[in-house]
CSV table of C-alpha atoms in Angstrom, one decimal:
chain,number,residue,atom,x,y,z
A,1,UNK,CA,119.5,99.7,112.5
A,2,UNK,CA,123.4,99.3,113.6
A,3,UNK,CA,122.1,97.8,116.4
A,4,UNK,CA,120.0,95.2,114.7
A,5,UNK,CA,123.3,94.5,112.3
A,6,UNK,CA,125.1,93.5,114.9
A,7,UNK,CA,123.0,91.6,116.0
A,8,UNK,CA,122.3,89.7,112.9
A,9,UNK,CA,126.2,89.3,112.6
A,10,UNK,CA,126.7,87.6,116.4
A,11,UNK,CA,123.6,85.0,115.7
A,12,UNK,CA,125.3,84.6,112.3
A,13,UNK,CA,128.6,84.1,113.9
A,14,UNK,CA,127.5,81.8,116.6
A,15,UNK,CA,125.7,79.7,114.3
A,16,UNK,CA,129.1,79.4,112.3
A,17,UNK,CA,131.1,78.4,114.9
A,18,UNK,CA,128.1,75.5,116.3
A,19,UNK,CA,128.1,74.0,112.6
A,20,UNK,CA,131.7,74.3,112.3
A,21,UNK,CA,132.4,72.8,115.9
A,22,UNK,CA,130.0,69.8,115.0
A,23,UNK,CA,131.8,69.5,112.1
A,24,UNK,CA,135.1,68.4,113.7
A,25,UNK,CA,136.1,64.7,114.1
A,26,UNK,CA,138.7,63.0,117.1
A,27,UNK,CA,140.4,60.0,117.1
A,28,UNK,CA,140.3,58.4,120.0
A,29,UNK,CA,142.5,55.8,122.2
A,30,UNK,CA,142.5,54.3,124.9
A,31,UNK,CA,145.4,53.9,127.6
A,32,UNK,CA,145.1,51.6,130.7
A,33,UNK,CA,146.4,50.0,133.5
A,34,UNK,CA,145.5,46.7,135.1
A,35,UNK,CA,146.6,44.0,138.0
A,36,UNK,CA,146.2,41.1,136.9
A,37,UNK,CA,146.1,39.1,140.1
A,38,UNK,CA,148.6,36.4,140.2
A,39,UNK,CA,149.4,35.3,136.7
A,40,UNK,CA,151.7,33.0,137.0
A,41,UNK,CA,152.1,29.7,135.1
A,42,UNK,CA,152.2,26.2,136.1
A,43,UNK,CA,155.9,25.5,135.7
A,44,UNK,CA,158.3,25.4,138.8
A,45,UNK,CA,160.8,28.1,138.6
A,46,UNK,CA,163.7,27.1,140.9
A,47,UNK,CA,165.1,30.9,140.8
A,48,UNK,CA,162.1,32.3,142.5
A,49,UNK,CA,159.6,31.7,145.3
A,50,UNK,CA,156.3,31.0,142.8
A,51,UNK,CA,155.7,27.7,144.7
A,52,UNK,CA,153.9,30.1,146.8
A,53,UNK,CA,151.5,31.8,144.5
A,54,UNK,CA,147.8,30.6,144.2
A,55,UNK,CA,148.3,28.6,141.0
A,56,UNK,CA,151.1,26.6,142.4
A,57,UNK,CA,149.3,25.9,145.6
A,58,UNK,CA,146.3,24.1,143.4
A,59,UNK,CA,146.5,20.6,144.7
A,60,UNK,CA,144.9,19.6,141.2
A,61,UNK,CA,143.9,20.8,137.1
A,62,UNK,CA,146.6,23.3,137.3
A,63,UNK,CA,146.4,23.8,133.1
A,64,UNK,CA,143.2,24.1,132.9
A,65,UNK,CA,142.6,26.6,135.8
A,66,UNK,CA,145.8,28.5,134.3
A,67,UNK,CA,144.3,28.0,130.4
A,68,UNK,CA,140.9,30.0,132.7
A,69,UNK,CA,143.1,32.4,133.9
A,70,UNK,CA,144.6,33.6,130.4
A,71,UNK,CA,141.3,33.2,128.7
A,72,UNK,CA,139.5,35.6,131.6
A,73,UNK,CA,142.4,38.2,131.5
A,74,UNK,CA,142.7,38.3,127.7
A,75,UNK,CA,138.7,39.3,128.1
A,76,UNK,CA,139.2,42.3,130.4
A,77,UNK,CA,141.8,44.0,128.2
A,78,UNK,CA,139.7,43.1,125.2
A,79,UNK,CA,136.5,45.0,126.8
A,80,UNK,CA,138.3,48.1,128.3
A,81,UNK,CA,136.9,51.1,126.4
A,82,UNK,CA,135.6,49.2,123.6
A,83,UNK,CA,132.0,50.8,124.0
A,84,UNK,CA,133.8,54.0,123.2
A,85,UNK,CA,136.5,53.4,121.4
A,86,UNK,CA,135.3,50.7,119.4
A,87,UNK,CA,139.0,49.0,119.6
A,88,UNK,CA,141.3,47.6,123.0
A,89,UNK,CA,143.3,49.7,124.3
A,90,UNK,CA,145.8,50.8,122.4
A,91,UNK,CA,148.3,50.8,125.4
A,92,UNK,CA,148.3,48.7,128.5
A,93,UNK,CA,150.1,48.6,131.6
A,94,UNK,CA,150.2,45.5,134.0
A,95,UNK,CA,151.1,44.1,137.0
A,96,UNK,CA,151.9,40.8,139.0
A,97,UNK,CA,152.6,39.1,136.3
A,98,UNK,CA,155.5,36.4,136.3
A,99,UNK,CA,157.6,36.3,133.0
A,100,UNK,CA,156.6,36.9,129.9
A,101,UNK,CA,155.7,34.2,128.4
A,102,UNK,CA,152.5,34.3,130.4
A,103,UNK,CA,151.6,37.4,128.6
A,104,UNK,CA,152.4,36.1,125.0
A,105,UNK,CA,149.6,33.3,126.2
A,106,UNK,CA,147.3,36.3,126.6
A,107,UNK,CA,147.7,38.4,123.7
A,108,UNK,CA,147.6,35.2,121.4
A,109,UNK,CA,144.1,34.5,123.0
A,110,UNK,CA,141.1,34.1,120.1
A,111,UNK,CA,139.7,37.7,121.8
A,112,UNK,CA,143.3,40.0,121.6
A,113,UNK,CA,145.4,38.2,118.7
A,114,UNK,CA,144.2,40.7,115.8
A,115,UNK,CA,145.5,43.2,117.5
A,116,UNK,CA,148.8,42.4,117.1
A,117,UNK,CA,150.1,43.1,121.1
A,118,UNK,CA,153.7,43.5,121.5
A,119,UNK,CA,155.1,43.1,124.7
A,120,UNK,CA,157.7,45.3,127.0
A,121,UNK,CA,158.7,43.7,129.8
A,122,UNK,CA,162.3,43.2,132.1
A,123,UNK,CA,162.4,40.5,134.7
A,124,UNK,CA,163.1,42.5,138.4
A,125,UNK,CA,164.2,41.1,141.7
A,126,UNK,CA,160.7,41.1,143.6
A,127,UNK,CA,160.3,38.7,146.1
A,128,UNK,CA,157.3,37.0,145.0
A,129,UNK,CA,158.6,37.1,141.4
A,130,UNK,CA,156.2,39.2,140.2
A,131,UNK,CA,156.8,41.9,137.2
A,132,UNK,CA,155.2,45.1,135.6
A,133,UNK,CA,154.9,45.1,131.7
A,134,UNK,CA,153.2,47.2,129.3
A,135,UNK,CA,151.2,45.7,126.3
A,136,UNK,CA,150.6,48.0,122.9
A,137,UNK,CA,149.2,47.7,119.7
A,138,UNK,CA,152.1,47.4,116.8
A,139,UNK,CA,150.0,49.5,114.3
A,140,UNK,CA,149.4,52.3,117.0
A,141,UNK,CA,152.0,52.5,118.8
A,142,UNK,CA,156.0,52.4,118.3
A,143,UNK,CA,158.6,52.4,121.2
A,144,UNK,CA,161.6,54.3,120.9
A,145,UNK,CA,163.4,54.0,124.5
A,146,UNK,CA,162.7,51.2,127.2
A,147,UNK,CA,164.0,51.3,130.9
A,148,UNK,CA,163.8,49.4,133.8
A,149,UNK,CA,164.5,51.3,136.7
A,150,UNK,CA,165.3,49.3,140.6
A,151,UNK,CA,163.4,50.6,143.4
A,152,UNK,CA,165.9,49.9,146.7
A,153,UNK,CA,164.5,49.5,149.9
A,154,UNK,CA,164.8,48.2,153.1
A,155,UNK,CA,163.1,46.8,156.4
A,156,UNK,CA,163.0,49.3,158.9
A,157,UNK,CA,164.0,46.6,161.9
A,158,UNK,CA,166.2,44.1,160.3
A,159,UNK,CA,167.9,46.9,157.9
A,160,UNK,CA,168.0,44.1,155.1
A,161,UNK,CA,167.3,44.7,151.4
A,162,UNK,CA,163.3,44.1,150.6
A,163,UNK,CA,163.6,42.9,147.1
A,164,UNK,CA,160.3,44.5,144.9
A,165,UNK,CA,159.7,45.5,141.6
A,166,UNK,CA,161.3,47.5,139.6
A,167,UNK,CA,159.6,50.5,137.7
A,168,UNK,CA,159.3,50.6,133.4
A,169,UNK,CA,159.9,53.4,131.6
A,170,UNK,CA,158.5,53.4,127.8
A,171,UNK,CA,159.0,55.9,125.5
A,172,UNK,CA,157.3,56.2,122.0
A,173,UNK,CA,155.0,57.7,119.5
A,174,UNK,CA,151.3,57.4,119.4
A,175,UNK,CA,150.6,57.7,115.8
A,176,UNK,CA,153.1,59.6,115.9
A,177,UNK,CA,152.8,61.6,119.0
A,178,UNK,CA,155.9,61.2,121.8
A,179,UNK,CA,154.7,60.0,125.0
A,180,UNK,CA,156.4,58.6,128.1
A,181,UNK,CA,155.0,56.2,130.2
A,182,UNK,CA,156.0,54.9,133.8
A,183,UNK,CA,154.4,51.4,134.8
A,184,UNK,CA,154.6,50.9,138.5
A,185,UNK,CA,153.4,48.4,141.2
A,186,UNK,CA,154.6,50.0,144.5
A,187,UNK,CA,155.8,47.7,147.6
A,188,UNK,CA,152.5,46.3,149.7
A,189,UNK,CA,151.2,47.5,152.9
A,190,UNK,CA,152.6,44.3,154.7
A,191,UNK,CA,152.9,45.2,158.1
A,192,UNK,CA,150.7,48.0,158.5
A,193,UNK,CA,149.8,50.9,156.4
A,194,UNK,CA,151.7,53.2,158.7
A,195,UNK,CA,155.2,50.7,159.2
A,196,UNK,CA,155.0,50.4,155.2
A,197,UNK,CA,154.5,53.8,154.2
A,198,UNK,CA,158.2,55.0,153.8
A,199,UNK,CA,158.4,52.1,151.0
A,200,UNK,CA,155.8,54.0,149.0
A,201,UNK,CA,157.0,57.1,149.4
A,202,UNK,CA,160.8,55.9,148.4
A,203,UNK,CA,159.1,54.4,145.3
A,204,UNK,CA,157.1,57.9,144.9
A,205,UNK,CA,160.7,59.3,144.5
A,206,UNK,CA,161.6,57.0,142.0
A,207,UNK,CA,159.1,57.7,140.0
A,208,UNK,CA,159.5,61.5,140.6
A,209,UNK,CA,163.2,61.3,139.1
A,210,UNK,CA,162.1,59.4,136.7
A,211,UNK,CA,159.4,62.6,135.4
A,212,UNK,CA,162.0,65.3,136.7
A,213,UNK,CA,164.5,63.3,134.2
A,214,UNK,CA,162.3,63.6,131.0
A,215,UNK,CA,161.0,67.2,132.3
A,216,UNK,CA,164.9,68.3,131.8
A,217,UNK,CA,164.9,67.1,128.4
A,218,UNK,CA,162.1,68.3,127.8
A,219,UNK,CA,159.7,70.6,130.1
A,220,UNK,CA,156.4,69.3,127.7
A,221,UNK,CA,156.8,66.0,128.1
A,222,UNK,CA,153.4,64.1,127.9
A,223,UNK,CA,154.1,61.8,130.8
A,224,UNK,CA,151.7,58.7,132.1
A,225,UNK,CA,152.3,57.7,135.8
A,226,UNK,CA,150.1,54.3,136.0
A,227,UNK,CA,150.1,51.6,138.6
A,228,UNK,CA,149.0,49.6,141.7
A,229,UNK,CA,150.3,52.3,143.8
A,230,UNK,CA,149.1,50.5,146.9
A,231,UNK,CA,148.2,54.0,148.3
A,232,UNK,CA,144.8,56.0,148.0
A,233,UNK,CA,145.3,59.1,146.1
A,234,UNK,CA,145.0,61.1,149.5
A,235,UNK,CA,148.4,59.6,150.9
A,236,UNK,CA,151.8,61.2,151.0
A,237,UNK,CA,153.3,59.4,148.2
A,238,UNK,CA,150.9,60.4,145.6
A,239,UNK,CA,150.0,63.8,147.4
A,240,UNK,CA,153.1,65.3,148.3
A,241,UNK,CA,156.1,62.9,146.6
A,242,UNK,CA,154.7,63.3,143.2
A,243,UNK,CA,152.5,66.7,144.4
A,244,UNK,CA,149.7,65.4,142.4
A,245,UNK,CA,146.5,68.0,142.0
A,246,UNK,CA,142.7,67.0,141.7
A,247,UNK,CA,142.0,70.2,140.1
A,248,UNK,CA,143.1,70.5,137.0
A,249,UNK,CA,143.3,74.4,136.6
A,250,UNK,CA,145.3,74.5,139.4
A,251,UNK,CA,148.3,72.4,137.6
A,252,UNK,CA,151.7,74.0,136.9
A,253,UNK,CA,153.9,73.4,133.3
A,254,UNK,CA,155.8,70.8,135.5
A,255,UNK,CA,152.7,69.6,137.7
A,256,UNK,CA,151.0,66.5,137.5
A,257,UNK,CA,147.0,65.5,137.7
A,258,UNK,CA,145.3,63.0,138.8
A,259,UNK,CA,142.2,62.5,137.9
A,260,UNK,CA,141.3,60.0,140.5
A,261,UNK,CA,141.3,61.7,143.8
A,262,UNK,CA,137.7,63.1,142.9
A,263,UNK,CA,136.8,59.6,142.2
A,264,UNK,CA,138.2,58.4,145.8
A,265,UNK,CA,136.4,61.1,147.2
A,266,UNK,CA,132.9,60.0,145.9
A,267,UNK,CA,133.4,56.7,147.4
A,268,UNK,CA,134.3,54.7,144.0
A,269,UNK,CA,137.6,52.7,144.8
A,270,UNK,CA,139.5,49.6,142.5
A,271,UNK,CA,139.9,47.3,145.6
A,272,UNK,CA,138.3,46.0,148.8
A,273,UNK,CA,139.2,44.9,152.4
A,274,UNK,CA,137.6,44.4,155.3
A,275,UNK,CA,134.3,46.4,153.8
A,276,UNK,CA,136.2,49.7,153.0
A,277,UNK,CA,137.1,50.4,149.5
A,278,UNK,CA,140.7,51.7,148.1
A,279,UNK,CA,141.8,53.4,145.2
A,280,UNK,CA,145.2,51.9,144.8
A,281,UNK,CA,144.5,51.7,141.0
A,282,UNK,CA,145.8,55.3,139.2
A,283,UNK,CA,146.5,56.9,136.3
A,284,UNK,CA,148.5,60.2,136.9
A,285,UNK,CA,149.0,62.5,133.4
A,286,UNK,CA,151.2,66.0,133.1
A,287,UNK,CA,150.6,69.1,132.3
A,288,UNK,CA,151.0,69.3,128.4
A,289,UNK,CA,148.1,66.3,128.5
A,290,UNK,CA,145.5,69.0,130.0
A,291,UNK,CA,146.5,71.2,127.1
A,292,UNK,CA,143.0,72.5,124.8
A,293,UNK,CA,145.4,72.5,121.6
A,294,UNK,CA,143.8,69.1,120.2
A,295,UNK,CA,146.2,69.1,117.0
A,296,UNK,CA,147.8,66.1,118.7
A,297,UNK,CA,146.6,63.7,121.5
A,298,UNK,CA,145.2,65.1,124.7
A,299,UNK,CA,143.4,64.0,128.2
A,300,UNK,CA,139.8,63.5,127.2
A,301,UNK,CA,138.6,61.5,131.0
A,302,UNK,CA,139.5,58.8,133.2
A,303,UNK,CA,137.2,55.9,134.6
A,304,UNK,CA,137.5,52.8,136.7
A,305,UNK,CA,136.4,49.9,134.4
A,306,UNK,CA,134.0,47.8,136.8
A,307,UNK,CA,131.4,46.1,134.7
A,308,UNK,CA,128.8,43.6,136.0
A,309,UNK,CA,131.1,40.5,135.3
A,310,UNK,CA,133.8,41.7,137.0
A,311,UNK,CA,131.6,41.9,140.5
A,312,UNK,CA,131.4,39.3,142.6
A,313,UNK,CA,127.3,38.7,143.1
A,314,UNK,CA,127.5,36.7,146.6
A,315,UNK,CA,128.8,35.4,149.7
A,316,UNK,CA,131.0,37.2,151.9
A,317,UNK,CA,132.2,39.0,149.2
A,318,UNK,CA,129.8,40.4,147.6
A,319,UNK,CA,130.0,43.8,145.5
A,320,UNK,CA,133.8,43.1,145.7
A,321,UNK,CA,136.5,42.9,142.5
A,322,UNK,CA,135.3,39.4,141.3
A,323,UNK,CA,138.4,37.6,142.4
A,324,UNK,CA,140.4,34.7,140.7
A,325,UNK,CA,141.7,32.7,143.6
A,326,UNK,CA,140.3,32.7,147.0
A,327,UNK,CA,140.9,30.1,150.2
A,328,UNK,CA,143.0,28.3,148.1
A,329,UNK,CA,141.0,27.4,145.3
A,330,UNK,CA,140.3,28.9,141.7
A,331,UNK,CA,136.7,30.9,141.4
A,332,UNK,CA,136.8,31.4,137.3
A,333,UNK,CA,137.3,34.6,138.2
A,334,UNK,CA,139.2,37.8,137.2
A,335,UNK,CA,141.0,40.4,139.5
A,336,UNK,CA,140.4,41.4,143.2
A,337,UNK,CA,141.4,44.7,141.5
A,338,UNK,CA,139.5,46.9,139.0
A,339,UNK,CA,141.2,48.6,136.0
A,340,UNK,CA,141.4,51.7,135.3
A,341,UNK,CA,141.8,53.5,132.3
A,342,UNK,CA,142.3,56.9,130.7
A,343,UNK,CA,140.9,58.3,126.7
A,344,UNK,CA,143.3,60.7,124.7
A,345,UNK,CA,141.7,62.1,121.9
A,346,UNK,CA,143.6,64.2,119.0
A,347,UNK,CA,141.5,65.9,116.1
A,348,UNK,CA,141.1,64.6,112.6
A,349,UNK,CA,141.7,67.3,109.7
């Protein structure tokens, strides 16, 4: 009889605790990062070297490929996550961009301006005269602290100062919750992955202060590390500057994850070259984001955004990130990188 009581009671108990966990509602956002290939306006700018990039070197229809160019980028952000989240993202990181203005064009486009993008963004000395920004929704999201932070490095023959872009720092509150985020777009592999390498891995360092720093202040920090890292998550920079993990469990209170060396393992990668795929394209998270405590916003998963449009179907190409500019000529289309993106999700009362 005891025996069949107790029973009773642990059916009845499990039963309680299905209905009650059905019960419970998230809220869900999402936060991503993209390169957005080249966006750079049509306007000579005599304090930089963008006479060089793909829209200045149109011979013709400069506004209209660049009016193309806004419209197709303003697309992508609008479609990242949507199918889950029913909204953009509610944060953005971006890169190779070339002023602002360029990115007011794209969050006033007929598919973003609802939203109500503000924009973060600090002109740095890159070479190219290209810039990292973050985009986020005014009515989710409200910075408190903005940084941009100079990466110095130099060429390993000529000893002279490479000039690259700088790294943001945004801190704010999610509905409320603090988070940090770092927006990054770490120097190329010009010259060779193994000649370039101690550029990443000094801007790996960077970016490692720039965690230790808000780790100090506080050890729960809730910190994003997103960018074009121009390194697979496998290399030294990611693997043992920032010591990030791919398993999750086997994090530390001041560790970080990243949720995208499992993906690189499988094959899946953001860009293409030379019929090999990398995985330049990452979104790094702490500790404290791994947390089960769902009373405020925590990791839920991470993806690579690469729908059907953003393929390219034919040619040489094909399978490839669907490309805006190629042999010197505009292609209508997008990125020759994928996004990525990551969910939080924090549960409604």
């Amino acid at each position: 009889m005891k025996t069949f009581k107790s029973l009773f009671l642990f059916c009845f108990f499990c039963l309680f605790m299905k209905v009650e966990a059905q019960q419970k509602k998230y809220k869900i956002h999402t936060i991503a990062f993209y390169n957005l290939e080249n966006l750079f306006d049509t306007i000579n700018d005599t304090t930089k070297f963008d006479e060089a990039s793909p829209m200045m070197e149109l011979k013709a229809d400069r506004d209209i490929v660049y009016k193309k160019k806004v419209k197709n980028m303003a697309r992508v952000i609008a479609d990242i996550g949507r199918d889950v989240t029913n909204n953009t993202p509610a944060i953005i990181g971006v890169s190779e961009i070339e002023n602002r203005e360029v990115l007011e064009d794209v969050v006033n486009d007929s598919s973003l301006i609802s939203k109500d993008y503000g924009i973060i963004h600090y002109h740095s000395p890159d070479a190219r005269g290209i810039d990292v920004a973050l985009l986020y929704q005014k009515r989710l999201f409200t910075p408190i602290n903005t940084s941009s932070h100079e990466l110095k490095i130099y060429d390993d023959l000529s000893r002279k100062r490479v000039y690259t872009r700088d790294q943001l720092l945004v801190s704010g509150k999610l509905e409320g919750d603090l988070i940090h985020l770092i927006v990054n777009h770490w120097p190329s592999r010009s010259g060779g992955e193994a000649r370039s390498r101690p550029k990443r891995v000094a801007a790996a360092k960077l970016s490692k202060r720039l965690v230790d720093s808000l780790q100090v202040i506080d050890p729960y920090a809730k910190v994003f590390i997103m960018g074009d890292f121009n390194d697979d998550p496998t290399n030294n920079s990611v693997k043992d500057v920032l010591k990030a993990q791919k398993n999750r469990k086997k994090v530390g209170l001041k560790g970080i994850y990243n949720p995208y060396e499992n993906f690189f393992k499988d094959g899946l990668g953001t860009t293409a070259y030379r019929d090999a795929w990398s995985l330049f394209d990452q979104i790094l998270i702490t500790k404290p984001l791994l947390e089960k405590d769902y009373s405020s916003f925590r990791f839920y998963k991470a993806g690579i955004f690469n729908k059907y449009y953003l393929i390219n179907k034919k040619g040489q190409y094909k399978g490839y990130p669907f490309r805006s500019f190629s042999n010197g000529a505009f292609t209508d289309g997008f990125s020759d990188h994928f996004p990525v993106y990551t969910y939080v999700i924090r549960e409604v009362k």
